[in-house]
Coordinates of C-alpha atoms in Angstrom, one line a residue:
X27 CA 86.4 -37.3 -114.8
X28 CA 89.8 -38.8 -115.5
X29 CA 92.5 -37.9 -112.4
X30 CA 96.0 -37.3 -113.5
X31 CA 98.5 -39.3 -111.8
X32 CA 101.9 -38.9 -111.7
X33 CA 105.0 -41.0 -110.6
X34 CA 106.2 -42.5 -107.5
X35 CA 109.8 -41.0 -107.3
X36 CA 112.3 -44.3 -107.6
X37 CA 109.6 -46.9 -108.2
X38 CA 110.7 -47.9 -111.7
X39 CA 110.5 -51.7 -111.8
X40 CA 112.5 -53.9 -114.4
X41 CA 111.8 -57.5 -115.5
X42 CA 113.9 -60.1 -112.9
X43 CA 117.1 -60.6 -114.7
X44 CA 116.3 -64.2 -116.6
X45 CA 112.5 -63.6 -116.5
X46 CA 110.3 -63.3 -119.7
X47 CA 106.2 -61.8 -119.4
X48 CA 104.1 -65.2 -119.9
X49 CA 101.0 -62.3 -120.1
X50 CA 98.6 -60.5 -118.1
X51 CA 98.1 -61.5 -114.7
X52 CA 94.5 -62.9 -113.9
X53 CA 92.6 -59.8 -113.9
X54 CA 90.2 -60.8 -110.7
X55 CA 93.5 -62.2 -108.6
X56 CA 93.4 -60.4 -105.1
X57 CA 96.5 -58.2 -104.9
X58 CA 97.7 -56.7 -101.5
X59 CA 100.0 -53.7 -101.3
X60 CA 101.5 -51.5 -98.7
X61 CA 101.8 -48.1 -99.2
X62 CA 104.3 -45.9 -97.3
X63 CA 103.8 -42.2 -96.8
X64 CA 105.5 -39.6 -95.7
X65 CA 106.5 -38.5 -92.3
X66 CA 104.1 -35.6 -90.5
X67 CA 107.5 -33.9 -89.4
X68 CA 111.7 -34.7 -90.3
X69 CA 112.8 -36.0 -87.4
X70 CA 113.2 -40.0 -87.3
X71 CA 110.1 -41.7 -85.7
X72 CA 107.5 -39.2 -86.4
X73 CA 104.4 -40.9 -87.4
X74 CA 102.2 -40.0 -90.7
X75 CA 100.0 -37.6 -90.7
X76 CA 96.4 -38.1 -90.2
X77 CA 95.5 -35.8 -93.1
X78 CA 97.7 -38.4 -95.4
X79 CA 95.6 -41.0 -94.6
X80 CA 93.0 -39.5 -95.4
X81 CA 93.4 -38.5 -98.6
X82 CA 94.9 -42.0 -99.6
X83 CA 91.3 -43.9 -97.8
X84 CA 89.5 -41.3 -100.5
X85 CA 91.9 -42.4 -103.3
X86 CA 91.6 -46.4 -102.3
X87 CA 87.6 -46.0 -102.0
X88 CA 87.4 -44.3 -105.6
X89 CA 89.4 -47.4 -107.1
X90 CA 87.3 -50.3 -105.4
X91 CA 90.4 -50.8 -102.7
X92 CA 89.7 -52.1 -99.3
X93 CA 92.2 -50.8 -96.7
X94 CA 93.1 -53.8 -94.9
X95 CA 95.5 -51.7 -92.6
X96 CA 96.6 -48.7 -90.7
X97 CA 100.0 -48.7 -89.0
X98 CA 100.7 -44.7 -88.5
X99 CA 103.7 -45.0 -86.7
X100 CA 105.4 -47.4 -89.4
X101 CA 103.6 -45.1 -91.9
X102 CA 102.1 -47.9 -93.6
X103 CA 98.4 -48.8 -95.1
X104 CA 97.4 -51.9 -96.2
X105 CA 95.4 -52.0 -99.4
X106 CA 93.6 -54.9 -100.9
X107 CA 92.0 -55.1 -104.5
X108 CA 91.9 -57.2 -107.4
X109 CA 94.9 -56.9 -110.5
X110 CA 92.7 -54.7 -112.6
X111 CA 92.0 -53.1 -109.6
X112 CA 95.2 -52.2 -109.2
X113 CA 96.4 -51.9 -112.5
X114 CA 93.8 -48.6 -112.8
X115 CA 94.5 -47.1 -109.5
X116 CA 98.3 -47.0 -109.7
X117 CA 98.4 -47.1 -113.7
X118 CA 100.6 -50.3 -114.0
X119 CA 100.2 -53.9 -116.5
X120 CA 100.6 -56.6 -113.8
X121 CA 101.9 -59.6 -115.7
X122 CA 103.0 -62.9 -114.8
X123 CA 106.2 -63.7 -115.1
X124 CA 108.3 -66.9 -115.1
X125 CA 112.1 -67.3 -114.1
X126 CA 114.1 -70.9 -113.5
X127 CA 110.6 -72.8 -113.9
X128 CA 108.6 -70.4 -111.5
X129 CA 105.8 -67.9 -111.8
X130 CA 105.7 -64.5 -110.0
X131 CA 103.4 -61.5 -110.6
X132 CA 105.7 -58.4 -111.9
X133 CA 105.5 -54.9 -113.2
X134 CA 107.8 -52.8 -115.2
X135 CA 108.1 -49.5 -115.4
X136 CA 106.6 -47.1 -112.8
X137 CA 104.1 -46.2 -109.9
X138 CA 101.6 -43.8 -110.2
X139 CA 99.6 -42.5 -108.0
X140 CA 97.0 -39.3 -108.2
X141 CA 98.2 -35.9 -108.1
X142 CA 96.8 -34.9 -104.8
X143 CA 98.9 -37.4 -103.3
X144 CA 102.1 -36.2 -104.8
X145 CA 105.0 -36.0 -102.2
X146 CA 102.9 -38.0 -99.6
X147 CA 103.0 -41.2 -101.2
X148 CA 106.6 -42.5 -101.1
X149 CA 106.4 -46.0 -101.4
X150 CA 104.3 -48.9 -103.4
X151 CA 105.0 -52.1 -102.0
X152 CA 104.0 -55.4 -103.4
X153 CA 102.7 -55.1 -106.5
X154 CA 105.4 -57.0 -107.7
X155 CA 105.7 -60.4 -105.5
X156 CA 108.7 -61.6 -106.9
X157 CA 111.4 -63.1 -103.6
X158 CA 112.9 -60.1 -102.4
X159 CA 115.6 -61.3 -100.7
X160 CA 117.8 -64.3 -100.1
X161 CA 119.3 -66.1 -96.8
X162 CA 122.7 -65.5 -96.4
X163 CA 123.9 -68.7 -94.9
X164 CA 126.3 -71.5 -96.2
X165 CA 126.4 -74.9 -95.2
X166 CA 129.9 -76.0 -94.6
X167 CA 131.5 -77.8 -98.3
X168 CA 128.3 -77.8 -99.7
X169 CA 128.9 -74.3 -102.1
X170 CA 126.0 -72.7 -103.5
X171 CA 124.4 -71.3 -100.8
X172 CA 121.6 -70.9 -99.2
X173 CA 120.4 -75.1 -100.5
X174 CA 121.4 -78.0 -98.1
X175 CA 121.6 -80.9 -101.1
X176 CA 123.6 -83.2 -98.6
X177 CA 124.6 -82.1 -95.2
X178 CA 126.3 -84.8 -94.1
X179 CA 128.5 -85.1 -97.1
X180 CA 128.9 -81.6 -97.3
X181 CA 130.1 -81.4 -92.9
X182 CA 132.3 -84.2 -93.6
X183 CA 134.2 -81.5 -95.7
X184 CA 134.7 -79.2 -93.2
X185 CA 137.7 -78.1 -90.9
X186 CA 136.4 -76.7 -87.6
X187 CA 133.1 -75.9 -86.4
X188 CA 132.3 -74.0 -83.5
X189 CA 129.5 -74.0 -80.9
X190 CA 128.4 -70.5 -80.9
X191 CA 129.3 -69.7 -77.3
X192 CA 132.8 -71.0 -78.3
X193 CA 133.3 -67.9 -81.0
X194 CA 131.9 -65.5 -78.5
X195 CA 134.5 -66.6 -76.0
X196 CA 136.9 -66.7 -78.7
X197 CA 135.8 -62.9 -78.6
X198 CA 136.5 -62.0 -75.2
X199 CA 132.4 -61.5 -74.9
X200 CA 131.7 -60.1 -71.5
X201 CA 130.5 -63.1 -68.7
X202 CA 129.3 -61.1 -66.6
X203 CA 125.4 -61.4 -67.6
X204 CA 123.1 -63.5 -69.9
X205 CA 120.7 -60.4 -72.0
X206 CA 118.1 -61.1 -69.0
X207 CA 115.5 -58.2 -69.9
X208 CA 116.3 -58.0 -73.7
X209 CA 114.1 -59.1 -76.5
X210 CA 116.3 -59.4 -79.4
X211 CA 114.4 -59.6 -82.7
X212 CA 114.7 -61.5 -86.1
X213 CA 113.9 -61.4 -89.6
X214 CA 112.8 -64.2 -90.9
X215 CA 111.1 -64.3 -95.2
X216 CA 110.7 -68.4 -94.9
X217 CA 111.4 -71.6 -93.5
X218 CA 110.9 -72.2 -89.6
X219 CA 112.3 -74.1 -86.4
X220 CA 111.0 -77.2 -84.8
X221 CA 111.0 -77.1 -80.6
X222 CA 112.2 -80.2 -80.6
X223 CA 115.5 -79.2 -82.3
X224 CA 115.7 -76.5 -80.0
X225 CA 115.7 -78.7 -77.1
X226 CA 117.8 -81.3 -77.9
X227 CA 120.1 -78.5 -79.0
X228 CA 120.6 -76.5 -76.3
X229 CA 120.5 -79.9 -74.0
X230 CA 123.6 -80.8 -75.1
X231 CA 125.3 -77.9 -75.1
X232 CA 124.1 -77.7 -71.1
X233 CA 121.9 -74.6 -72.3
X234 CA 118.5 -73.4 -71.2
X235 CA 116.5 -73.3 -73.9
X236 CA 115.7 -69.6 -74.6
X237 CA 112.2 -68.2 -75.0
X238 CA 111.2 -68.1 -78.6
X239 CA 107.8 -66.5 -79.8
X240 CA 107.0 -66.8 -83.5
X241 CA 105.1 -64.1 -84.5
X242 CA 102.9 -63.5 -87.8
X243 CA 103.5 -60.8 -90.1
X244 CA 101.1 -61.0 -93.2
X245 CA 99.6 -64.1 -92.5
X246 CA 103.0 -65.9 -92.8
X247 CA 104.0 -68.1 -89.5
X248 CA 106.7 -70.9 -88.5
X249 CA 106.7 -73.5 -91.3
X250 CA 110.0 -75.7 -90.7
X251 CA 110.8 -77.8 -93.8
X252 CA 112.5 -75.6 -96.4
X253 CA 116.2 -74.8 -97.3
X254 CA 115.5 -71.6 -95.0
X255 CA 115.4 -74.0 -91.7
X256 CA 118.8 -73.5 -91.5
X257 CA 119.0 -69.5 -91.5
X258 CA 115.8 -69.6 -88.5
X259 CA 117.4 -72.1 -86.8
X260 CA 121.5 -70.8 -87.1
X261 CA 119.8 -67.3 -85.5
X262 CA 117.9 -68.8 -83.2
X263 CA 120.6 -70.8 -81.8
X264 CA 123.4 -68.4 -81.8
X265 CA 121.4 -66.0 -80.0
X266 CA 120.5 -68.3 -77.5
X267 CA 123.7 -69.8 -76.7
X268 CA 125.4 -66.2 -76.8
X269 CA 122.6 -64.2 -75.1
X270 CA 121.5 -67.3 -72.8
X271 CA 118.7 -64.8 -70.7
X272 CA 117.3 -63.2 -73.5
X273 CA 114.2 -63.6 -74.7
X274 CA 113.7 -64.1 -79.0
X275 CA 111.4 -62.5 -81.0
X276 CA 111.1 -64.3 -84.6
X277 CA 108.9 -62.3 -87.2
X278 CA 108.0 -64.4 -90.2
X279 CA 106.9 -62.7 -93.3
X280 CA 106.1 -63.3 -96.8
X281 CA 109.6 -62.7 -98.9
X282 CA 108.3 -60.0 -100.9
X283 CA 109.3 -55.9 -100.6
X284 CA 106.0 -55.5 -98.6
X285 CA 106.3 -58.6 -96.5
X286 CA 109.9 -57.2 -95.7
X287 CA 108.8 -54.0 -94.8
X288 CA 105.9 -55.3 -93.0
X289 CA 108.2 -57.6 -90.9
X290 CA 110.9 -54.9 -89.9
X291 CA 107.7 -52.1 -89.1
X292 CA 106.4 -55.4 -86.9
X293 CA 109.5 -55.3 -85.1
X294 CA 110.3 -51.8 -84.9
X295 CA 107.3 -50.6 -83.6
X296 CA 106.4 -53.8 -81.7
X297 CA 104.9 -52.1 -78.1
X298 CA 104.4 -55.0 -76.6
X299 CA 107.5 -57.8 -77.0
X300 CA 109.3 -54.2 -76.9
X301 CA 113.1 -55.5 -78.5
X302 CA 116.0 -53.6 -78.2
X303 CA 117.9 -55.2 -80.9
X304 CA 116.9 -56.5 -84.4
X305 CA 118.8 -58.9 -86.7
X306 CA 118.5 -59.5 -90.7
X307 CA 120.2 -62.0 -92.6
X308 CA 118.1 -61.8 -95.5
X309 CA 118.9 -59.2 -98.6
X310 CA 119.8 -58.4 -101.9
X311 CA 122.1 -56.8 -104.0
X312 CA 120.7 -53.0 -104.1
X313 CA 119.9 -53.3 -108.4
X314 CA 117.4 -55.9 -106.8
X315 CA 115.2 -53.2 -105.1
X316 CA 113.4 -50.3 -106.2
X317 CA 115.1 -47.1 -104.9
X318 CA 111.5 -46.3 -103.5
X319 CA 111.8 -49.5 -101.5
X320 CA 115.4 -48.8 -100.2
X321 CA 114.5 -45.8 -98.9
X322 CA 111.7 -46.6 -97.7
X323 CA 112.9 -49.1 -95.4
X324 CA 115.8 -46.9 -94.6
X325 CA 113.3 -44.6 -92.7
X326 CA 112.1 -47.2 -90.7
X327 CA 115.9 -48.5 -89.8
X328 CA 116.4 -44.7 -88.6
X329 CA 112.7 -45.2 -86.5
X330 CA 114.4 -48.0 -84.8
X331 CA 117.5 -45.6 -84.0
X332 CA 115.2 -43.2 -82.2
X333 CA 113.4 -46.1 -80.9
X334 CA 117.0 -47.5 -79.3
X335 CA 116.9 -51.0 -81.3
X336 CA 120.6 -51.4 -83.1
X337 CA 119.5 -53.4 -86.6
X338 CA 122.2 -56.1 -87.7
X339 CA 122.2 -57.0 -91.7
X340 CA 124.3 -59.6 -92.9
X341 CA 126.6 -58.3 -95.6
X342 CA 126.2 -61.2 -98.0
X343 CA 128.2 -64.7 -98.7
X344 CA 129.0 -64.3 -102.7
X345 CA 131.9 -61.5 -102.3
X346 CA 132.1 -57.7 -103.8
X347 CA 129.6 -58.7 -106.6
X348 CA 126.7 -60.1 -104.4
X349 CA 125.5 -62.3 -107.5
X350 CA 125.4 -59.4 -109.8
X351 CA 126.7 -57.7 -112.5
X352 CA 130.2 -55.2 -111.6
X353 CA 130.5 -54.6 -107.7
X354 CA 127.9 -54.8 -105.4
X355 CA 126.7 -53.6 -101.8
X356 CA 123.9 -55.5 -100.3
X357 CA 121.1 -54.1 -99.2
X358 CA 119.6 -53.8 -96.3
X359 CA 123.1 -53.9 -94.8
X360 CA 124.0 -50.8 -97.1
X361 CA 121.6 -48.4 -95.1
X362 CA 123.3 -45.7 -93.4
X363 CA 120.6 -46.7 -90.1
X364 CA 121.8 -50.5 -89.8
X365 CA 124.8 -52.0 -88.8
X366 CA 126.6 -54.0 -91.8
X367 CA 128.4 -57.1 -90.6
X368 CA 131.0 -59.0 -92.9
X369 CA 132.3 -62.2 -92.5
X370 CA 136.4 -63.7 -91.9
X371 CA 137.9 -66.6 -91.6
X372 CA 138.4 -67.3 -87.9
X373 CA 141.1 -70.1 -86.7
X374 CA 143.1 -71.6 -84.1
X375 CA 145.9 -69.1 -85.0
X376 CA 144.9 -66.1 -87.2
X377 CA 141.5 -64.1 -88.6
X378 CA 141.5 -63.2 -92.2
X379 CA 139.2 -61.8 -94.5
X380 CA 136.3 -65.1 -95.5
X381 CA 136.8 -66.0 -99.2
X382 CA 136.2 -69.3 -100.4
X383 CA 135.0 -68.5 -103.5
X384 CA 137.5 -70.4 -105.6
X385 CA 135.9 -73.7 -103.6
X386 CA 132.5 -72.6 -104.1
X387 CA 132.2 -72.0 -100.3
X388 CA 130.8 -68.2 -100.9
X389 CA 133.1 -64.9 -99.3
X390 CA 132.0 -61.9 -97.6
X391 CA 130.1 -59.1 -99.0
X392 CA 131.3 -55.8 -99.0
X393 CA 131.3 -52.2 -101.1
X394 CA 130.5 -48.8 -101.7
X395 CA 126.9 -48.3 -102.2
X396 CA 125.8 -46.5 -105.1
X397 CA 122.3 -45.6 -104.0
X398 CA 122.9 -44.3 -100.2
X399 CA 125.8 -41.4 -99.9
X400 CA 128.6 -41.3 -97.5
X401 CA 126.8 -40.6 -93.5
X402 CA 129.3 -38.2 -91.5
X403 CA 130.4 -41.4 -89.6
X404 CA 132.6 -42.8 -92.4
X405 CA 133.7 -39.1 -93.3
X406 CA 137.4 -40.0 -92.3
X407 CA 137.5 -43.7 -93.1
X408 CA 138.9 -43.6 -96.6
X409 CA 135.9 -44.9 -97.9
X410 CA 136.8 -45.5 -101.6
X411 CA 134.6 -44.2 -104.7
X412 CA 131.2 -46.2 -104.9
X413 CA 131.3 -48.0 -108.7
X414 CA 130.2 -45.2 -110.5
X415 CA 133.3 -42.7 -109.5
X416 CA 130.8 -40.9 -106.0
X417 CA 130.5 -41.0 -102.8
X418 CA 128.8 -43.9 -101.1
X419 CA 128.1 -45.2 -98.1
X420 CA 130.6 -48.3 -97.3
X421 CA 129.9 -52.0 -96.2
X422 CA 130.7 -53.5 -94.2
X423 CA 130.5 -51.7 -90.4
X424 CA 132.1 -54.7 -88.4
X425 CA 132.3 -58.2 -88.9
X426 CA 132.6 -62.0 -87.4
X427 CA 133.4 -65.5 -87.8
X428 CA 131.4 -66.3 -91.1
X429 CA 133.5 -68.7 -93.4
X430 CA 130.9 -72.2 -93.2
X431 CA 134.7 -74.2 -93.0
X432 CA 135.3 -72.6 -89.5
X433 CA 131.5 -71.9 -89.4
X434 CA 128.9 -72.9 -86.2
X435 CA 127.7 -75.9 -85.2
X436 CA 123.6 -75.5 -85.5
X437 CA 121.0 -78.2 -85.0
X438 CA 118.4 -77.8 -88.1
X439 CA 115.5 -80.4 -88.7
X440 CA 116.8 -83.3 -86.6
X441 CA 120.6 -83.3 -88.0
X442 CA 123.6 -81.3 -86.4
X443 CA 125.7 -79.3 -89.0
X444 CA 128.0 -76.5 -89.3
X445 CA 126.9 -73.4 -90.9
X446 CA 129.0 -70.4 -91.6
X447 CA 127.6 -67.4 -93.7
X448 CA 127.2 -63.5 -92.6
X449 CA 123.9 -64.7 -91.2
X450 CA 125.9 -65.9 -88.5
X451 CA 127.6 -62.7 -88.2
X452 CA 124.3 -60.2 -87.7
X453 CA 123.3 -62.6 -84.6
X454 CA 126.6 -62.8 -83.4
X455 CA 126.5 -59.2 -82.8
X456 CA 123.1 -58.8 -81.5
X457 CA 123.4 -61.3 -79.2
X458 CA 126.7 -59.2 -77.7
X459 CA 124.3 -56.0 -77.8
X460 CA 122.0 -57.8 -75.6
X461 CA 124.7 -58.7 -73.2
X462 CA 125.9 -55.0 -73.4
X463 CA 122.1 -53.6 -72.9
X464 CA 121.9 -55.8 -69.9
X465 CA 125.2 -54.6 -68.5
X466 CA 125.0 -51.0 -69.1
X467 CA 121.8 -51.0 -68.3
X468 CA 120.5 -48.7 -71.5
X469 CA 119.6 -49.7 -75.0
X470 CA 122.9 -48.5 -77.2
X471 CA 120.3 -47.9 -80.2
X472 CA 122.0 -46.7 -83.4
X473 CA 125.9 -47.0 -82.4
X474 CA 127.5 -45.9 -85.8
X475 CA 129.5 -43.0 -84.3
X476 CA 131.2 -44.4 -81.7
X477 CA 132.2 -47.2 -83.4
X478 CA 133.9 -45.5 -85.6
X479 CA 135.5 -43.6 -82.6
X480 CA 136.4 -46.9 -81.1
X481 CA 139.8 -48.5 -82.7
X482 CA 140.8 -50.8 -79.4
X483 CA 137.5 -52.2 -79.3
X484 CA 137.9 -54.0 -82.7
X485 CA 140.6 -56.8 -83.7
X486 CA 141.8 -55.3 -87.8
X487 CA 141.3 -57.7 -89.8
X488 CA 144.7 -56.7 -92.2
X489 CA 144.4 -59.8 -94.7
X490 CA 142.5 -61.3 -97.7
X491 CA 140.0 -60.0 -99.9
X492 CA 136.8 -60.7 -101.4
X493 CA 137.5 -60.4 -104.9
X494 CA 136.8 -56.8 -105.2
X495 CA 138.7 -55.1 -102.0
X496 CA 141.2 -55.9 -100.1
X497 CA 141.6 -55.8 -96.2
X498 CA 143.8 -53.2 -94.7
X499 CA 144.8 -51.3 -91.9
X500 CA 141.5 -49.5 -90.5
X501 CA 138.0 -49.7 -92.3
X502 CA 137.9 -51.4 -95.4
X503 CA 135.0 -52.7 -97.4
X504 CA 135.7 -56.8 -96.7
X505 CA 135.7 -56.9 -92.7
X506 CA 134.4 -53.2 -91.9
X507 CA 136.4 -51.9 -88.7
X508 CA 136.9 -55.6 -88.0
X509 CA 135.9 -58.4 -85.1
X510 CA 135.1 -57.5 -81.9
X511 CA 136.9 -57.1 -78.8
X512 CA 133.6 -58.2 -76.5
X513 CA 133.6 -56.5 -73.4
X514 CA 135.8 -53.4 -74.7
X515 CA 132.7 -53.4 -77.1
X516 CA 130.4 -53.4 -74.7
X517 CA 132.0 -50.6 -72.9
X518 CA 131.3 -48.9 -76.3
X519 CA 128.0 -49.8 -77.3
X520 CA 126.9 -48.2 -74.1
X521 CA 128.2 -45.0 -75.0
X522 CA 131.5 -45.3 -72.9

């Protein structure tokens, strides 16, 4: 009996920009997806419903799929088989596919999945393990982003760099406690830290070193020794030397859509490490994701809301096009559930909008998006028109010290540098939202509204632009509602 299938709303796939099909994949390579289902009621953090799962274990056990993986309140089941496998239970060609002299296994097209399961499957993660996302960090005169070809050529370059406790006082970020009792969480899709860094780091900067865990999402784990040292190491240590008492929560992942929304589920629902804020400086322009995807882990950013974790997402370093074609938002900083965070310029004697694109030194991210809609938060912020003439939710929210010339000095595999880049910025404003959890004494959770009720809280950034938008008075999509006033801020992320 042959089972009609139908499609997977938004999980058409296109070919990586660049990439050309070498052929099939290797019809008996094991391939491991996550599917996402539906919620058992509308209301953020309600869990799937048991009946779902069930029907999906009856539809994985008539393919020859092994589920590897139940997560109901993520909403998530791992499923294991082999490409031809998968290819006949979801009605997909796997190929392989190579871009700029690597292989990764692709689809194009869509998702299917048995009628049956029609409106409770709303997410296919994985088939597809091209990188998902990219770190959104800049080493200081080196350009290109997210590469370190030659770090001390490249810091010999810059202006200023500041230790991170220097911006946050820069900030006016309240004294008056060190995140004792938080567990602020991080994203990581590669690269790792080395405890020795962290020590002599902190050491000299007459810091306690904080308590980091690594944890393992997907089998991936702590593995210092890539270009991506730099983005685990610059969160690590601007937590730390921001939020001195809190305690660090690093979640490493394969960089693939599942291993992303593996990581964040990991972190969102983590009942035991319990953190009350969660940081991402990893992402991609939103034509890089599946619309399937986006929303997917747009569900789980509004979990974390009802949950009271605030998510960060940088906003991206490569200014209103985020490496693509026309303008750009970056996702995940373009969900409505997460708070997006630009980047400016931040000297001696002014703050402007970051953009040093002219000098290869990367600029902040920031749009209209053209896949989420306006929320009621940015209702009177003279959002403009996303790209295609609608209404669209605008990036950034708020923003930081990001530009890599006036960036952070970090400690990453044995050398000292300064590092600038959004990735900063996401950090930089968990580590205040620890400091403001510890001093209100309550989690602020998703703050969208009142900061957008909160004008004296934020310093307006009024100039520069990021070749797309310019900075004005208010909201405007380069530096968000702007830079924090720190303890007015924390007054505000605790609801006051």
């Amino acid at each position: 009996m042959v089972t009609e299938h139908v499609p997977v709303p938004g999980s058409e796939r296109r070919a990586a920009p660049g990439a050309r099909r070498l052929g099939d994949a290797y019809p008996h390579a094991p391939v491991r997806v996550t599917v996402v289902l539906r919620r058992a009621a509308p209301q953020p953090g309600a869990p799937a419903s048991h009946a779902d799962l069930t029907r999906l274990e009856e539809f994985a056990h008539e393919y020859g799929l092994t589920v590897t993986s139940v997560n109901l309140p993520a909403r998530s089941v791992g499923l294991l088989g082999t490409v031809t496998e998968m290819n006949a239970a979801f009605q997909v060609s796997l190929g392989e596919y190579e871009l700029d002299g690597s292989t990764y296994r692709g689809r194009e097209g869509e998702v299917y999945v048995p009628v049956d399961l029609t409106g409770a499957v709303v997410a296919v993660l994985g088939l597809d393990d091209r990188p998902q996302a990219r770190a959104h960090f800049r080493i200081a005169g080196a350009g290109g982003g997210g590469v370190r070809p030659n770090v001390v050529a490249a810091n010999a370059a810059a202006r200023k760099g500041y230790p991170p406790q220097e911006v946050a006082r820069r900030y006016g970020f309240p004294t008056d406690g060190d995140g004792a009792g938080q567990t602020v969480a991080v994203i990581e899709l590669g690269g790792g830290y080395r405890t020795a860094d962290l020590r002599t780091y902190f050491a000299a900067q007459g810091l306690a070193v904080p308590g980091v865990t690594a944890v393992s999402v997907d089998g991936a784990k702590n593995s210092p020794g890539e270009d991506a040292d730099a983005e685990v190491m610059l969160d690590i240590e601007v937590i730390g030397a921001v939020a001195t008492g809190a305690r660090i929560a690093v979640y490493f992942a394969p960089n693939t859509s599942s291993g992303f929304y593996n990581a964040v589920a990991a972190a969102v629902h983590d009942g035991y490490r319990k953190p009350s804020v969660l940081s991402i400086s990893w992402g991609e322009a939103e034509s890089g994701w599946t619309a399937q995807a986006m929303d997917a882990h747009d569900a789980l950013f509004a979990d974390a809301g009802a949950l009271g974790v605030t998510v960060f997402a940088a906003a991206g370093d490569d200014g209103a096009s985020d490496r693509a074609t026309g303008h750009n938002v970056d996702f995940p900083a373009s969900s409505p559930h997460v708070v997006g965070c630009g980047g400016t310029r931040l000297t001696d004697t002014d703050e402007t909008v970051w953009n040093g694109l002219a000098d290869g030194d990367g600029a902040t991210g920031g749009g209209v998006s053209r896949h989420f809609g306006r929320p009621g938060y940015q209702s009177d912020a003279n959002v403009p028109a996303n790209p295609d003439g609608g209404a669209g939710r605008g990036v950034p929210d708020v923003a930081g010290d990001a530009d890599p010339m006036t960036g952070y000095l970090i400690r990453v595999d044995g050398t000292d540098e300064v590092v600038g880049g959004t990735s900063a910025v996401a950090p930089l404003w968990a580590a205040l939202t620890a400091l403001a959890n510890q001093r209100n004494g309550a989690r602020a959770g998703a703050p969208h509204e009142r900061l957008y009720l909160s004008g004296t809280a934020f310093r307006d950034i009024t100039s520069g632009d990021n070749n797309g938008y310019r900075a004005a008075v208010g909201w405007d999509p380069c530096t968000g509602l702007g830079s924090p006033h720190g303890v007015r801020m924390a007054q505000i992320l605790g609801g006051s």
